[in-house]
JSON list of C-alpha atoms in Angstrom, two decimals:
[
{"chain": "F", "resi": 1, "resn": "MET", "atom": "CA", "xyz": [5.17, -16.94, -4.48]},
{"chain": "F", "resi": 2, "resn": "HIS", "atom": "CA", "xyz": [1.58, -17.12, -3.34]},
{"chain": "F", "resi": 3, "resn": "ARG", "atom": "CA", "xyz": [-1.06, -14.45, -2.76]},
{"chain": "F", "resi": 4, "resn": "ILE", "atom": "CA", "xyz": [-2.72, -13.70, 0.56]},
{"chain": "F", "resi": 5, "resn": "GLU", "atom": "CA", "xyz": [-5.12, -11.01, 1.70]},
{"chain": "F", "resi": 6, "resn": "MET", "atom": "CA", "xyz": [-4.45, -8.96, 4.82]},
{"chain": "F", "resi": 7, "resn": "LEU", "atom": "CA", "xyz": [-6.63, -6.15, 6.12]},
{"chain": "F", "resi": 8, "resn": "GLY", "atom": "CA", "xyz": [-8.42, -6.13, 2.78]},
{"chain": "F", "resi": 9, "resn": "CYS", "atom": "CA", "xyz": [-5.26, -5.81, 0.67]},
{"chain": "F", "resi": 10, "resn": "PRO", "atom": "CA", "xyz": [-3.88, -8.55, -1.62]},
{"chain": "F", "resi": 11, "resn": "MET", "atom": "CA", "xyz": [-0.18, -9.31, -1.12]},
{"chain": "F", "resi": 12, "resn": "ASP", "atom": "CA", "xyz": [2.27, -11.68, -2.78]},
{"chain": "F", "resi": 13, "resn": "VAL", "atom": "CA", "xyz": [4.32, -13.64, -0.28]},
{"chain": "F", "resi": 14, "resn": "GLY", "atom": "CA", "xyz": [7.75, -14.82, -1.34]},
{"chain": "F", "resi": 15, "resn": "THR", "atom": "CA", "xyz": [11.47, -14.35, -0.95]},
{"chain": "F", "resi": 16, "resn": "MET", "atom": "CA", "xyz": [13.64, -11.80, -2.73]},
{"chain": "F", "resi": 17, "resn": "SER", "atom": "CA", "xyz": [15.02, -14.57, -4.95]},
{"chain": "F", "resi": 18, "resn": "GLU", "atom": "CA", "xyz": [11.54, -15.79, -5.90]},
{"chain": "F", "resi": 19, "resn": "THR", "atom": "CA", "xyz": [10.47, -12.23, -6.73]},
{"chain": "F", "resi": 20, "resn": "VAL", "atom": "CA", "xyz": [13.47, -11.58, -8.99]},
{"chain": "F", "resi": 21, "resn": "THR", "atom": "CA", "xyz": [12.93, -14.92, -10.75]},
{"chain": "F", "resi": 22, "resn": "ALA", "atom": "CA", "xyz": [9.23, -14.13, -11.33]},
{"chain": "F", "resi": 23, "resn": "ILE", "atom": "CA", "xyz": [10.11, -10.74, -12.83]},
{"chain": "F", "resi": 24, "resn": "ASP", "atom": "CA", "xyz": [12.88, -12.20, -15.00]},
{"chain": "F", "resi": 25, "resn": "ASN", "atom": "CA", "xyz": [10.51, -14.90, -16.28]},
{"chain": "F", "resi": 26, "resn": "ALA", "atom": "CA", "xyz": [7.88, -12.28, -17.13]},
{"chain": "F", "resi": 27, "resn": "LEU", "atom": "CA", "xyz": [10.46, -10.19, -19.00]},
{"chain": "F", "resi": 28, "resn": "THR", "atom": "CA", "xyz": [11.68, -13.25, -20.92]},
{"chain": "F", "resi": 29, "resn": "SER", "atom": "CA", "xyz": [8.12, -14.06, -22.00]},
{"chain": "F", "resi": 30, "resn": "GLU", "atom": "CA", "xyz": [7.46, -10.36, -22.78]},
{"chain": "F", "resi": 31, "resn": "GLN", "atom": "CA", "xyz": [4.65, -10.27, -20.23]},
{"chain": "F", "resi": 32, "resn": "PHE", "atom": "CA", "xyz": [4.02, -6.79, -18.83]},
{"chain": "F", "resi": 33, "resn": "THR", "atom": "CA", "xyz": [4.44, -6.57, -15.06]},
{"chain": "F", "resi": 34, "resn": "GLN", "atom": "CA", "xyz": [3.29, -3.73, -12.83]},
{"chain": "F", "resi": 35, "resn": "HIS", "atom": "CA", "xyz": [4.96, -4.00, -9.42]},
{"chain": "F", "resi": 36, "resn": "VAL", "atom": "CA", "xyz": [4.34, -2.32, -6.07]},
{"chain": "F", "resi": 37, "resn": "VAL", "atom": "CA", "xyz": [5.48, -2.73, -2.48]},
{"chain": "F", "resi": 38, "resn": "VAL", "atom": "CA", "xyz": [3.23, -2.15, 0.51]},
{"chain": "F", "resi": 39, "resn": "ASN", "atom": "CA", "xyz": [4.17, -0.92, 3.96]},
{"chain": "F", "resi": 40, "resn": "VAL", "atom": "CA", "xyz": [2.18, 0.21, 6.99]},
{"chain": "F", "resi": 41, "resn": "ALA", "atom": "CA", "xyz": [1.59, 3.74, 5.73]},
{"chain": "F", "resi": 42, "resn": "LYS", "atom": "CA", "xyz": [0.40, 2.59, 2.31]},
{"chain": "F", "resi": 43, "resn": "LEU", "atom": "CA", "xyz": [-1.95, -0.02, 3.80]},
{"chain": "F", "resi": 44, "resn": "VAL", "atom": "CA", "xyz": [-3.54, 2.59, 6.03]},
{"chain": "F", "resi": 45, "resn": "ASN", "atom": "CA", "xyz": [-3.78, 5.23, 3.31]},
{"chain": "F", "resi": 46, "resn": "MET", "atom": "CA", "xyz": [-5.37, 2.77, 0.85]},
{"chain": "F", "resi": 47, "resn": "ARG", "atom": "CA", "xyz": [-8.38, 2.55, 3.16]},
{"chain": "F", "resi": 48, "resn": "LYS", "atom": "CA", "xyz": [-9.21, 6.24, 2.70]},
{"chain": "F", "resi": 49, "resn": "ASP", "atom": "CA", "xyz": [-7.89, 6.79, -0.85]},
{"chain": "F", "resi": 50, "resn": "PRO", "atom": "CA", "xyz": [-9.91, 4.86, -3.48]},
{"chain": "F", "resi": 51, "resn": "GLU", "atom": "CA", "xyz": [-7.57, 5.83, -6.33]},
{"chain": "F", "resi": 52, "resn": "LEU", "atom": "CA", "xyz": [-4.49, 4.56, -4.48]},
{"chain": "F", "resi": 53, "resn": "ASP", "atom": "CA", "xyz": [-6.37, 1.42, -3.49]},
{"chain": "F", "resi": 54, "resn": "ALA", "atom": "CA", "xyz": [-7.27, 0.73, -7.12]},
{"chain": "F", "resi": 55, "resn": "SER", "atom": "CA", "xyz": [-3.72, 1.48, -8.31]},
{"chain": "F", "resi": 56, "resn": "VAL", "atom": "CA", "xyz": [-2.25, -1.06, -5.87]},
{"chain": "F", "resi": 57, "resn": "ARG", "atom": "CA", "xyz": [-4.85, -3.73, -6.66]},
{"chain": "F", "resi": 58, "resn": "GLU", "atom": "CA", "xyz": [-4.14, -3.42, -10.39]},
{"chain": "F", "resi": 59, "resn": "CYS", "atom": "CA", "xyz": [-0.53, -4.52, -9.86]},
{"chain": "F", "resi": 60, "resn": "ASP", "atom": "CA", "xyz": [0.69, -7.93, -10.95]},
{"chain": "F", "resi": 61, "resn": "ILE", "atom": "CA", "xyz": [3.12, -8.31, -8.04]},
{"chain": "F", "resi": 62, "resn": "ILE", "atom": "CA", "xyz": [2.42, -6.77, -4.62]},
{"chain": "F", "resi": 63, "resn": "ASN", "atom": "CA", "xyz": [5.42, -7.34, -2.37]},
{"chain": "F", "resi": 64, "resn": "ILE", "atom": "CA", "xyz": [5.55, -6.75, 1.38]},
{"chain": "F", "resi": 65, "resn": "ASP", "atom": "CA", "xyz": [8.19, -4.11, 2.08]},
{"chain": "F", "resi": 66, "resn": "GLY", "atom": "CA", "xyz": [7.79, -2.92, 5.68]},
{"chain": "F", "resi": 67, "resn": "MET", "atom": "CA", "xyz": [8.68, -5.19, 8.59]},
{"chain": "F", "resi": 68, "resn": "GLY", "atom": "CA", "xyz": [5.57, -3.89, 10.34]},
{"chain": "F", "resi": 69, "resn": "VAL", "atom": "CA", "xyz": [3.45, -5.59, 7.69]},
{"chain": "F", "resi": 70, "resn": "VAL", "atom": "CA", "xyz": [5.56, -8.76, 7.87]},
{"chain": "F", "resi": 71, "resn": "LEU", "atom": "CA", "xyz": [5.15, -8.98, 11.64]},
{"chain": "F", "resi": 72, "resn": "GLY", "atom": "CA", "xyz": [1.46, -8.13, 11.39]},
{"chain": "F", "resi": 73, "resn": "ALA", "atom": "CA", "xyz": [0.89, -10.84, 8.80]},
{"chain": "F", "resi": 74, "resn": "ARG", "atom": "CA", "xyz": [2.66, -13.38, 11.00]},
{"chain": "F", "resi": 75, "resn": "LEU", "atom": "CA", "xyz": [0.52, -12.32, 13.95]},
{"chain": "F", "resi": 76, "resn": "LEU", "atom": "CA", "xyz": [-2.55, -13.10, 11.87]},
{"chain": "F", "resi": 77, "resn": "GLY", "atom": "CA", "xyz": [-1.22, -16.55, 11.01]},
{"chain": "F", "resi": 78, "resn": "HIS", "atom": "CA", "xyz": [0.32, -15.97, 7.57]},
{"chain": "F", "resi": 79, "resn": "ASP", "atom": "CA", "xyz": [3.65, -17.62, 6.75]},
{"chain": "F", "resi": 80, "resn": "VAL", "atom": "CA", "xyz": [5.79, -14.72, 5.51]},
{"chain": "F", "resi": 81, "resn": "PRO", "atom": "CA", "xyz": [9.46, -15.73, 5.16]},
{"chain": "F", "resi": 82, "resn": "GLU", "atom": "CA", "xyz": [10.93, -12.24, 4.75]},
{"chain": "F", "resi": 83, "resn": "ARG", "atom": "CA", "xyz": [10.22, -8.76, 3.51]},
{"chain": "F", "resi": 84, "resn": "VAL", "atom": "CA", "xyz": [11.14, -7.67, 0.01]},
{"chain": "F", "resi": 85, "resn": "ALA", "atom": "CA", "xyz": [12.38, -4.12, 0.54]},
{"chain": "F", "resi": 86, "resn": "GLY", "atom": "CA", "xyz": [12.01, -1.86, -2.48]},
{"chain": "F", "resi": 87, "resn": "VAL", "atom": "CA", "xyz": [15.55, -0.46, -2.30]},
{"chain": "F", "resi": 88, "resn": "ASP", "atom": "CA", "xyz": [17.04, -3.97, -2.12]},
{"chain": "F", "resi": 89, "resn": "LEU", "atom": "CA", "xyz": [14.85, -5.25, -4.96]},
{"chain": "F", "resi": 90, "resn": "PHE", "atom": "CA", "xyz": [15.95, -2.24, -7.04]},
{"chain": "F", "resi": 91, "resn": "HIS", "atom": "CA", "xyz": [19.59, -3.31, -6.73]},
{"chain": "F", "resi": 92, "resn": "GLU", "atom": "CA", "xyz": [18.77, -6.97, -7.39]},
{"chain": "F", "resi": 93, "resn": "LEU", "atom": "CA", "xyz": [16.94, -6.01, -10.58]},
{"chain": "F", "resi": 94, "resn": "LEU", "atom": "CA", "xyz": [19.89, -3.88, -11.73]},
{"chain": "F", "resi": 95, "resn": "VAL", "atom": "CA", "xyz": [22.13, -6.92, -11.26]},
{"chain": "F", "resi": 96, "resn": "MET", "atom": "CA", "xyz": [19.66, -9.03, -13.24]},
{"chain": "F", "resi": 97, "resn": "SER", "atom": "CA", "xyz": [19.38, -6.38, -15.96]},
{"chain": "F", "resi": 98, "resn": "SER", "atom": "CA", "xyz": [23.16, -6.14, -16.28]},
{"chain": "F", "resi": 99, "resn": "LYS", "atom": "CA", "xyz": [23.42, -9.90, -16.79]},
{"chain": "F", "resi": 100, "resn": "GLN", "atom": "CA", "xyz": [20.46, -10.21, -19.13]},
{"chain": "F", "resi": 101, "resn": "GLY", "atom": "CA", "xyz": [21.07, -7.07, -21.15]},
{"chain": "F", "resi": 102, "resn": "TYR", "atom": "CA", "xyz": [17.82, -5.34, -20.17]},
{"chain": "F", "resi": 103, "resn": "SER", "atom": "CA", "xyz": [17.71, -1.54, -20.43]},
{"chain": "F", "resi": 104, "resn": "VAL", "atom": "CA", "xyz": [16.38, 0.65, -17.61]},
{"chain": "F", "resi": 105, "resn": "PHE", "atom": "CA", "xyz": [14.96, 4.15, -17.16]},
{"chain": "F", "resi": 106, "resn": "LEU", "atom": "CA", "xyz": [15.17, 6.08, -13.88]},
{"chain": "F", "resi": 107, "resn": "LEU", "atom": "CA", "xyz": [12.34, 8.55, -13.21]},
{"chain": "F", "resi": 108, "resn": "GLY", "atom": "CA", "xyz": [11.87, 10.74, -10.15]},
{"chain": "F", "resi": 109, "resn": "ALA", "atom": "CA", "xyz": [13.46, 12.77, -7.34]},
{"chain": "F", "resi": 110, "resn": "LYS", "atom": "CA", "xyz": [15.23, 16.10, -7.89]},
{"chain": "F", "resi": 111, "resn": "GLU", "atom": "CA", "xyz": [17.51, 16.59, -10.89]},
{"chain": "F", "resi": 112, "resn": "GLU", "atom": "CA", "xyz": [20.69, 16.48, -8.82]},
{"chain": "F", "resi": 113, "resn": "VAL", "atom": "CA", "xyz": [19.52, 13.30, -7.07]},
{"chain": "F", "resi": 114, "resn": "VAL", "atom": "CA", "xyz": [18.46, 11.32, -10.14]},
{"chain": "F", "resi": 115, "resn": "SER", "atom": "CA", "xyz": [21.59, 12.36, -12.07]},
{"chain": "F", "resi": 116, "resn": "GLU", "atom": "CA", "xyz": [23.81, 11.24, -9.17]},
{"chain": "F", "resi": 117, "resn": "THR", "atom": "CA", "xyz": [21.81, 8.01, -8.93]},
{"chain": "F", "resi": 118, "resn": "ALA", "atom": "CA", "xyz": [22.39, 7.40, -12.64]},
{"chain": "F", "resi": 119, "resn": "ARG", "atom": "CA", "xyz": [26.11, 8.08, -12.23]},
{"chain": "F", "resi": 120, "resn": "ARG", "atom": "CA", "xyz": [26.44, 5.74, -9.26]},
{"chain": "F", "resi": 121, "resn": "VAL", "atom": "CA", "xyz": [24.50, 2.83, -10.75]},
{"chain": "F", "resi": 122, "resn": "GLN", "atom": "CA", "xyz": [26.54, 3.07, -13.96]},
{"chain": "F", "resi": 123, "resn": "THR", "atom": "CA", "xyz": [29.71, 2.92, -11.85]},
{"chain": "F", "resi": 124, "resn": "GLN", "atom": "CA", "xyz": [28.44, 0.04, -9.71]},
{"chain": "F", "resi": 125, "resn": "TYR", "atom": "CA", "xyz": [26.97, -1.87, -12.65]},
{"chain": "F", "resi": 126, "resn": "PRO", "atom": "CA", "xyz": [29.19, -1.03, -15.65]},
{"chain": "F", "resi": 127, "resn": "ASP", "atom": "CA", "xyz": [27.35, -3.46, -17.94]},
{"chain": "F", "resi": 128, "resn": "LEU", "atom": "CA", "xyz": [23.97, -1.89, -17.22]},
{"chain": "F", "resi": 129, "resn": "LYS", "atom": "CA", "xyz": [22.15, -0.39, -20.20]},
{"chain": "F", "resi": 130, "resn": "LEU", "atom": "CA", "xyz": [20.80, 2.93, -18.95]},
{"chain": "F", "resi": 131, "resn": "ALA", "atom": "CA", "xyz": [18.18, 4.07, -21.45]},
{"chain": "F", "resi": 132, "resn": "GLY", "atom": "CA", "xyz": [17.68, 7.41, -19.73]},
{"chain": "F", "resi": 133, "resn": "TYR", "atom": "CA", "xyz": [16.72, 9.30, -16.60]},
{"chain": "F", "resi": 134, "resn": "HIS", "atom": "CA", "xyz": [14.59, 12.31, -15.66]},
{"chain": "F", "resi": 135, "resn": "HIS", "atom": "CA", "xyz": [13.60, 14.18, -12.51]},
{"chain": "F", "resi": 136, "resn": "GLY", "atom": "CA", "xyz": [10.15, 13.80, -10.98]},
{"chain": "F", "resi": 137, "resn": "TYR", "atom": "CA", "xyz": [8.78, 17.28, -11.65]},
{"chain": "F", "resi": 138, "resn": "PHE", "atom": "CA", "xyz": [6.95, 16.86, -14.93]},
{"chain": "F", "resi": 139, "resn": "TRP", "atom": "CA", "xyz": [3.32, 17.17, -13.87]},
{"chain": "F", "resi": 140, "resn": "ASP", "atom": "CA", "xyz": [2.49, 20.04, -16.25]},
{"chain": "F", "resi": 141, "resn": "ASP", "atom": "CA", "xyz": [2.72, 17.61, -19.17]},
{"chain": "F", "resi": 142, "resn": "GLU", "atom": "CA", "xyz": [2.70, 13.94, -18.24]},
{"chain": "F", "resi": 143, "resn": "GLU", "atom": "CA", "xyz": [2.15, 12.85, -21.84]},
{"chain": "F", "resi": 144, "resn": "VAL", "atom": "CA", "xyz": [5.50, 14.29, -22.93]},
{"chain": "F", "resi": 145, "resn": "MET", "atom": "CA", "xyz": [7.22, 12.37, -20.15]},
{"chain": "F", "resi": 146, "resn": "VAL", "atom": "CA", "xyz": [5.43, 9.16, -21.08]},
{"chain": "F", "resi": 147, "resn": "GLU", "atom": "CA", "xyz": [6.48, 9.57, -24.71]},
{"chain": "F", "resi": 148, "resn": "ARG", "atom": "CA", "xyz": [10.08, 10.19, -23.65]},
{"chain": "F", "resi": 149, "resn": "ILE", "atom": "CA", "xyz": [10.10, 6.94, -21.70]},
{"chain": "F", "resi": 150, "resn": "ARG", "atom": "CA", "xyz": [8.55, 5.05, -24.62]},
{"chain": "F", "resi": 151, "resn": "ALA", "atom": "CA", "xyz": [11.04, 6.52, -27.09]},
{"chain": "F", "resi": 152, "resn": "SER", "atom": "CA", "xyz": [13.98, 5.50, -24.86]},
{"chain": "F", "resi": 153, "resn": "GLY", "atom": "CA", "xyz": [13.31, 1.82, -25.55]},
{"chain": "F", "resi": 154, "resn": "ALA", "atom": "CA", "xyz": [13.68, 0.98, -21.87]},
{"chain": "F", "resi": 155, "resn": "GLN", "atom": "CA", "xyz": [12.42, -2.39, -20.68]},
{"chain": "F", "resi": 156, "resn": "LEU", "atom": "CA", "xyz": [12.37, -1.61, -16.96]},
{"chain": "F", "resi": 157, "resn": "LEU", "atom": "CA", "xyz": [11.14, 1.66, -15.45]},
{"chain": "F", "resi": 158, "resn": "PHE", "atom": "CA", "xyz": [11.79, 2.68, -11.84]},
{"chain": "F", "resi": 159, "resn": "VAL", "atom": "CA", "xyz": [9.67, 5.54, -10.49]},
{"chain": "F", "resi": 160, "resn": "ALA", "atom": "CA", "xyz": [11.02, 7.36, -7.42]},
{"chain": "F", "resi": 161, "resn": "ILE", "atom": "CA", "xyz": [8.12, 9.65, -6.56]},
{"chain": "F", "resi": 162, "resn": "THR", "atom": "CA", "xyz": [6.16, 9.94, -3.32]},
{"chain": "F", "resi": 163, "resn": "SER", "atom": "CA", "xyz": [3.02, 7.91, -2.69]},
{"chain": "F", "resi": 164, "resn": "PRO", "atom": "CA", "xyz": [0.29, 8.03, -3.95]},
{"chain": "F", "resi": 165, "resn": "LYS", "atom": "CA", "xyz": [1.54, 10.01, -6.96]},
{"chain": "F", "resi": 166, "resn": "LYS", "atom": "CA", "xyz": [3.81, 7.27, -8.27]},
{"chain": "F", "resi": 167, "resn": "GLU", "atom": "CA", "xyz": [1.23, 4.48, -7.94]},
{"chain": "F", "resi": 168, "resn": "ASN", "atom": "CA", "xyz": [-1.43, 6.53, -9.66]},
{"chain": "F", "resi": 169, "resn": "PHE", "atom": "CA", "xyz": [0.92, 7.74, -12.42]},
{"chain": "F", "resi": 170, "resn": "ILE", "atom": "CA", "xyz": [2.04, 4.18, -13.16]},
{"chain": "F", "resi": 171, "resn": "ASN", "atom": "CA", "xyz": [-1.49, 2.81, -13.19]},
{"chain": "F", "resi": 172, "resn": "LYS", "atom": "CA", "xyz": [-2.79, 5.66, -15.37]},
{"chain": "F", "resi": 173, "resn": "TRP", "atom": "CA", "xyz": [-0.11, 5.33, -18.06]},
{"chain": "F", "resi": 174, "resn": "ARG", "atom": "CA", "xyz": [0.86, 1.64, -17.82]},
{"chain": "F", "resi": 175, "resn": "ASP", "atom": "CA", "xyz": [-0.34, 0.82, -21.33]},
{"chain": "F", "resi": 176, "resn": "GLN", "atom": "CA", "xyz": [1.44, 3.79, -22.94]},
{"chain": "F", "resi": 177, "resn": "LEU", "atom": "CA", "xyz": [4.85, 3.59, -21.26]},
{"chain": "F", "resi": 178, "resn": "GLY", "atom": "CA", "xyz": [6.22, 0.99, -23.68]},
{"chain": "F", "resi": 179, "resn": "VAL", "atom": "CA", "xyz": [8.15, -0.85, -20.95]},
{"chain": "F", "resi": 180, "resn": "SER", "atom": "CA", "xyz": [7.83, -4.48, -19.88]},
{"chain": "F", "resi": 181, "resn": "PHE", "atom": "CA", "xyz": [8.25, -3.84, -16.16]},
{"chain": "F", "resi": 182, "resn": "VAL", "atom": "CA", "xyz": [7.48, -0.83, -13.99]},
{"chain": "F", "resi": 183, "resn": "MET", "atom": "CA", "xyz": [8.05, -0.40, -10.27]},
{"chain": "F", "resi": 184, "resn": "GLY", "atom": "CA", "xyz": [7.58, 2.46, -7.83]},
{"chain": "F", "resi": 185, "resn": "VAL", "atom": "CA", "xyz": [10.69, 2.83, -5.64]},
{"chain": "F", "resi": 186, "resn": "GLY", "atom": "CA", "xyz": [9.78, 5.79, -3.41]},
{"chain": "F", "resi": 187, "resn": "GLY", "atom": "CA", "xyz": [12.86, 7.31, -1.76]},
{"chain": "F", "resi": 188, "resn": "THR", "atom": "CA", "xyz": [15.31, 4.78, -3.21]},
{"chain": "F", "resi": 189, "resn": "PHE", "atom": "CA", "xyz": [17.16, 7.33, -5.36]},
{"chain": "F", "resi": 190, "resn": "ASP", "atom": "CA", "xyz": [17.80, 9.47, -2.27]},
{"chain": "F", "resi": 191, "resn": "VAL", "atom": "CA", "xyz": [19.46, 6.45, -0.65]},
{"chain": "F", "resi": 192, "resn": "VAL", "atom": "CA", "xyz": [21.46, 5.45, -3.73]},
{"chain": "F", "resi": 193, "resn": "ALA", "atom": "CA", "xyz": [22.63, 9.04, -4.29]},
{"chain": "F", "resi": 194, "resn": "GLY", "atom": "CA", "xyz": [23.80, 9.26, -0.67]},
{"chain": "F", "resi": 195, "resn": "LYS", "atom": "CA", "xyz": [21.32, 11.95, 0.34]},
{"chain": "F", "resi": 196, "resn": "VAL", "atom": "CA", "xyz": [19.58, 9.74, 2.91]},
{"chain": "F", "resi": 197, "resn": "GLN", "atom": "CA", "xyz": [21.07, 6.95, 5.00]},
{"chain": "F", "resi": 198, "resn": "ARG", "atom": "CA", "xyz": [19.29, 3.65, 5.57]},
{"chain": "F", "resi": 199, "resn": "ALA", "atom": "CA", "xyz": [18.69, 2.45, 9.09]},
{"chain": "F", "resi": 200, "resn": "PRO", "atom": "CA", "xyz": [21.16, -0.04, 10.58]},
{"chain": "F", "resi": 201, "resn": "GLU", "atom": "CA", "xyz": [20.31, -3.61, 9.62]},
{"chain": "F", "resi": 202, "resn": "TRP", "atom": "CA", "xyz": [19.15, -4.52, 13.13]},
{"chain": "F", "resi": 203, "resn": "MET", "atom": "CA", "xyz": [16.58, -1.69, 12.99]},
{"chain": "F", "resi": 204, "resn": "GLN", "atom": "CA", "xyz": [15.42, -2.81, 9.54]},
{"chain": "F", "resi": 205, "resn": "ASN", "atom": "CA", "xyz": [14.94, -6.38, 10.72]},
{"chain": "F", "resi": 206, "resn": "SER", "atom": "CA", "xyz": [13.14, -5.43, 13.93]},
{"chain": "F", "resi": 207, "resn": "GLY", "atom": "CA", "xyz": [10.60, -3.13, 12.29]},
{"chain": "F", "resi": 208, "resn": "LEU", "atom": "CA", "xyz": [12.18, 0.12, 13.52]},
{"chain": "F", "resi": 209, "resn": "GLU", "atom": "CA", "xyz": [13.27, 1.56, 10.18]},
{"chain": "F", "resi": 210, "resn": "TRP", "atom": "CA", "xyz": [10.40, 4.03, 10.42]},
{"chain": "F", "resi": 211, "resn": "PHE", "atom": "CA", "xyz": [11.83, 5.36, 13.71]},
{"chain": "F", "resi": 212, "resn": "TYR", "atom": "CA", "xyz": [15.21, 5.91, 12.09]},
{"chain": "F", "resi": 213, "resn": "ARG", "atom": "CA", "xyz": [13.52, 7.98, 9.37]},
{"chain": "F", "resi": 214, "resn": "VAL", "atom": "CA", "xyz": [11.77, 10.04, 12.03]},
{"chain": "F", "resi": 215, "resn": "LEU", "atom": "CA", "xyz": [15.15, 10.75, 13.65]},
{"chain": "F", "resi": 216, "resn": "GLN", "atom": "CA", "xyz": [16.51, 11.87, 10.27]},
{"chain": "F", "resi": 217, "resn": "GLU", "atom": "CA", "xyz": [13.51, 14.03, 9.29]},
{"chain": "F", "resi": 218, "resn": "PRO", "atom": "CA", "xyz": [11.48, 14.66, 12.47]},
{"chain": "F", "resi": 219, "resn": "GLY", "atom": "CA", "xyz": [9.59, 17.67, 11.14]},
{"chain": "F", "resi": 220, "resn": "ARG", "atom": "CA", "xyz": [8.24, 15.80, 8.12]},
{"chain": "F", "resi": 221, "resn": "MET", "atom": "CA", "xyz": [7.89, 12.26, 9.42]},
{"chain": "F", "resi": 222, "resn": "TRP", "atom": "CA", "xyz": [6.79, 12.16, 13.06]},
{"chain": "F", "resi": 223, "resn": "LYS", "atom": "CA", "xyz": [3.11, 12.94, 12.50]},
{"chain": "F", "resi": 224, "resn": "ARG", "atom": "CA", "xyz": [2.85, 10.64, 9.48]},
{"chain": "F", "resi": 225, "resn": "TYR", "atom": "CA", "xyz": [4.25, 7.64, 11.33]},
{"chain": "F", "resi": 226, "resn": "LEU", "atom": "CA", "xyz": [2.46, 8.36, 14.60]},
{"chain": "F", "resi": 227, "resn": "ILE", "atom": "CA", "xyz": [-0.91, 8.36, 12.86]},
{"chain": "F", "resi": 228, "resn": "THR", "atom": "CA", "xyz": [-0.38, 5.47, 10.43]},
{"chain": "F", "resi": 229, "resn": "ASN", "atom": "CA", "xyz": [1.34, 3.20, 12.95]},
{"chain": "F", "resi": 230, "resn": "SER", "atom": "CA", "xyz": [-1.41, 3.80, 15.51]},
{"chain": "F", "resi": 231, "resn": "VAL", "atom": "CA", "xyz": [-4.16, 3.09, 12.98]},
{"chain": "F", "resi": 232, "resn": "PHE", "atom": "CA", "xyz": [-2.34, -0.04, 11.78]},
{"chain": "F", "resi": 233, "resn": "ALA", "atom": "CA", "xyz": [-1.95, -1.35, 15.34]},
{"chain": "F", "resi": 234, "resn": "TRP", "atom": "CA", "xyz": [-5.69, -0.85, 15.95]},
{"chain": "F", "resi": 235, "resn": "LEU", "atom": "CA", "xyz": [-6.63, -2.59, 12.69]},
{"chain": "F", "resi": 236, "resn": "LEU", "atom": "CA", "xyz": [-4.39, -5.54, 13.55]},
{"chain": "F", "resi": 237, "resn": "LEU", "atom": "CA", "xyz": [-5.85, -5.84, 17.04]},
{"chain": "F", "resi": 238, "resn": "ARG", "atom": "CA", "xyz": [-9.40, -5.69, 15.70]},
{"chain": "F", "resi": 239, "resn": "GLU", "atom": "CA", "xyz": [-8.66, -8.35, 13.06]},
{"chain": "F", "resi": 240, "resn": "LYS", "atom": "CA", "xyz": [-6.97, -10.61, 15.63]},
{"chain": "F", "resi": 241, "resn": "LEU", "atom": "CA", "xyz": [-9.93, -10.36, 18.01]},
{"chain": "F", "resi": 242, "resn": "LYS", "atom": "CA", "xyz": [-12.37, -10.99, 15.15]},
{"chain": "F", "resi": 243, "resn": "ARG", "atom": "CA", "xyz": [-10.54, -14.20, 14.24]},
{"chain": "F", "resi": 244, "resn": "LYS", "atom": "CA", "xyz": [-10.51, -15.38, 17.85]},
{"chain": "F", "resi": 245, "resn": "GLY", "atom": "CA", "xyz": [-14.23, -14.76, 18.13]}
]
């Protein structure tokens, strides 16, 4: 993997395989790794949210998730082989953890979602060491939640909470969590639990996954994507013209 900068944000370019290998190597050497993925919405929101911006920049690995960012990076001349989608990386890391004997903790979503996620991953990966799981509504006492994670002995922590809450929570408590690897996975538990369907593969690969989400949740998503996609398109155009000039 190698690091680039796009629209003021650092990003680590690499394949899914390279990312998993880098994380496995860090775990083997007991090197703490804070991981994040960036998509169009996060890139745009970082520009107006200093805390989110700092939380992303503090990460050791910053993968490109959204195809919009992949295509934008290519437009600006960066060689980006593929995106590393958070939900796919989550599964790859569970496979790795099952083989290597690493224990994991699942944090986030509603109680019925995270418990169903835990049940399904244990069924799919019977050798996986599940150190524990908890829903994402613990904001009245974050310290108790942090201590619970530490006491579980988990080595990998996956946080399925909306942005920017998850990024800021991870960055705030990274040194107290007691894990070797932590990653924000957004709506991944909703997908794993069967609550939300992923877009067809052709839509994922063509950068239209956002549109599929709008079709599923129009009331919540249309305004968010309309604004962030429009801002991102303008930023890309401005950067492209600047480079030509």
